[in-house]
């Protein structure tokens, strides 16, 4: 049986499809950090007026926008559920997830830990 590690304050889970609250991109969550776990350089590159607090969950996304696909690292305060029911078109999804079921991507068994 797959073990689910709960992060008490996390609003989203691995496999959820989310959209950025400010910027025009969406993606699938593939990892969650209980609090900020990226470089200070990355954090300082965010304009101070919109820089999120470090003491909240941060999510790793397989992301897409109108032009390209990429990975993104986003604070919980900047994510909202994506209600489109559209699949995310990212080339790495097939290697991590089995498919979209009920609005959530199903993590492949070999990636569960």
Short mmCIF file of C-alpha atoms in Angstrom, two decimals:
data_model
loop_
_atom_site.label_atom_id
_atom_site.label_comp_id
_atom_site.label_asym_id
_atom_site.label_seq_id
_atom_site.Cartn_x
_atom_site.Cartn_y
_atom_site.Cartn_z
CA UNK A 1 0.00 0.00 0.00
CA UNK A 2 1.32 3.45 -0.92
CA UNK A 3 2.31 5.56 2.03
CA UNK A 4 0.92 9.10 1.96
CA UNK A 5 2.99 11.65 3.84
CA UNK A 6 0.71 14.42 5.00
CA UNK A 7 2.01 17.96 5.23
CA UNK A 8 -0.49 19.53 7.64
CA UNK A 9 -0.66 22.95 6.03
CA UNK A 10 -0.44 21.76 2.42
CA UNK A 11 -3.55 22.67 0.44
CA UNK A 12 -2.55 20.64 -2.64
CA UNK A 13 -1.19 17.13 -3.23
CA UNK A 14 1.05 15.36 -5.75
CA UNK A 15 -0.91 14.88 -8.96
CA UNK A 16 -3.13 17.93 -8.49
CA UNK A 17 -3.52 20.26 -11.48
CA UNK A 18 -3.08 23.87 -10.41
CA UNK A 19 -2.87 27.32 -11.94
CA UNK A 20 -0.73 30.29 -10.88
CA UNK A 21 -2.77 33.06 -9.28
CA UNK A 22 -0.86 35.90 -10.96
CA UNK A 23 1.04 34.53 -13.96
CA UNK A 24 -0.52 32.71 -16.88
CA UNK A 25 0.66 29.13 -16.41
CA UNK A 26 -0.62 25.86 -15.01
CA UNK A 27 0.92 22.53 -14.09
CA UNK A 28 0.90 19.23 -12.24
CA UNK A 29 2.39 19.00 -8.76
CA UNK A 30 5.15 16.38 -8.58
CA UNK A 31 6.74 17.26 -5.22
CA UNK A 32 5.96 19.33 -2.12
CA UNK A 33 8.30 21.07 0.31
CA UNK A 34 6.71 21.85 3.73
CA UNK A 35 8.48 25.20 3.59
CA UNK A 36 10.81 27.06 1.23
CA UNK A 37 13.75 24.85 0.16
CA UNK A 38 15.32 26.63 -2.79
CA UNK A 39 18.35 28.93 -3.04
CA UNK A 40 18.50 32.42 -1.55
CA UNK A 41 19.49 33.63 -5.00
CA UNK A 42 16.25 32.24 -6.46
CA UNK A 43 14.21 33.80 -3.64
CA UNK A 44 15.90 37.21 -3.96
CA UNK A 45 15.18 37.24 -7.71
CA UNK A 46 11.45 37.56 -6.98
CA UNK A 47 10.41 41.23 -6.89
CA UNK A 48 9.96 42.22 -3.25
CA UNK A 49 6.40 43.45 -3.80
CA UNK A 50 5.26 39.93 -4.75
CA UNK A 51 7.85 37.83 -2.86
CA UNK A 52 6.03 35.10 -0.88
CA UNK A 53 6.69 34.16 2.72
CA UNK A 54 9.13 31.24 3.14
CA UNK A 55 7.09 29.58 5.92
CA UNK A 56 4.47 27.91 3.75
CA UNK A 57 4.44 24.88 1.47
CA UNK A 58 6.18 25.26 -1.90
CA UNK A 59 5.29 23.06 -4.85
CA UNK A 60 7.34 21.63 -7.73
CA UNK A 61 5.29 21.69 -10.94
CA UNK A 62 5.57 20.22 -14.40
CA UNK A 63 4.35 23.49 -15.88
CA UNK A 64 3.11 24.81 -19.21
CA UNK A 65 2.17 28.15 -20.67
CA UNK A 66 1.13 29.15 -24.18
CA UNK A 67 4.75 29.00 -25.46
CA UNK A 68 6.62 26.25 -23.64
CA UNK A 69 6.88 23.62 -20.88
CA UNK A 70 9.21 23.80 -17.90
CA UNK A 71 9.45 23.01 -14.18
CA UNK A 72 8.31 25.66 -11.73
CA UNK A 73 8.66 26.19 -7.98
CA UNK A 74 5.66 28.02 -6.56
CA UNK A 75 4.45 29.07 -3.11
CA UNK A 76 1.09 27.84 -1.90
CA UNK A 77 -0.29 31.39 -1.72
CA UNK A 78 0.21 31.75 -5.49
CA UNK A 79 -1.64 28.59 -6.54
CA UNK A 80 -5.31 27.92 -7.15
CA UNK A 81 -6.98 24.70 -8.33
CA UNK A 82 -7.22 24.41 -12.11
CA UNK A 83 -10.87 23.77 -12.94
CA UNK A 84 -10.44 23.30 -16.71
CA UNK A 85 -10.32 19.46 -16.71
CA UNK A 86 -7.79 19.81 -19.55
CA UNK A 87 -4.68 17.60 -19.48
CA UNK A 88 -1.34 19.33 -18.93
CA UNK A 89 0.84 19.01 -22.01
CA UNK A 90 4.30 18.42 -20.50
CA UNK A 91 6.73 15.83 -21.92
CA UNK A 92 7.73 14.48 -18.46
CA UNK A 93 4.18 13.68 -17.29
CA UNK A 94 4.14 10.20 -18.87
CA UNK A 95 7.33 9.22 -17.01
CA UNK A 96 5.91 10.23 -13.59
CA UNK A 97 2.17 9.70 -13.87
CA UNK A 98 -0.17 7.04 -15.30
CA UNK A 99 -2.84 9.45 -16.42
CA UNK A 100 -5.52 11.90 -15.45
CA UNK A 101 -8.34 10.45 -13.32
CA UNK A 102 -11.00 12.58 -11.67
CA UNK A 103 -9.04 15.78 -12.19
CA UNK A 104 -5.82 14.41 -10.62
CA UNK A 105 -2.82 12.68 -12.16
CA UNK A 106 -2.10 9.23 -10.75
CA UNK A 107 1.53 8.84 -9.64
CA UNK A 108 3.29 5.79 -11.10
CA UNK A 109 4.01 3.16 -8.40
CA UNK A 110 7.78 3.42 -8.87
CA UNK A 111 7.70 7.11 -7.85
CA UNK A 112 5.86 6.54 -4.59
CA UNK A 113 8.03 6.59 -1.48
#
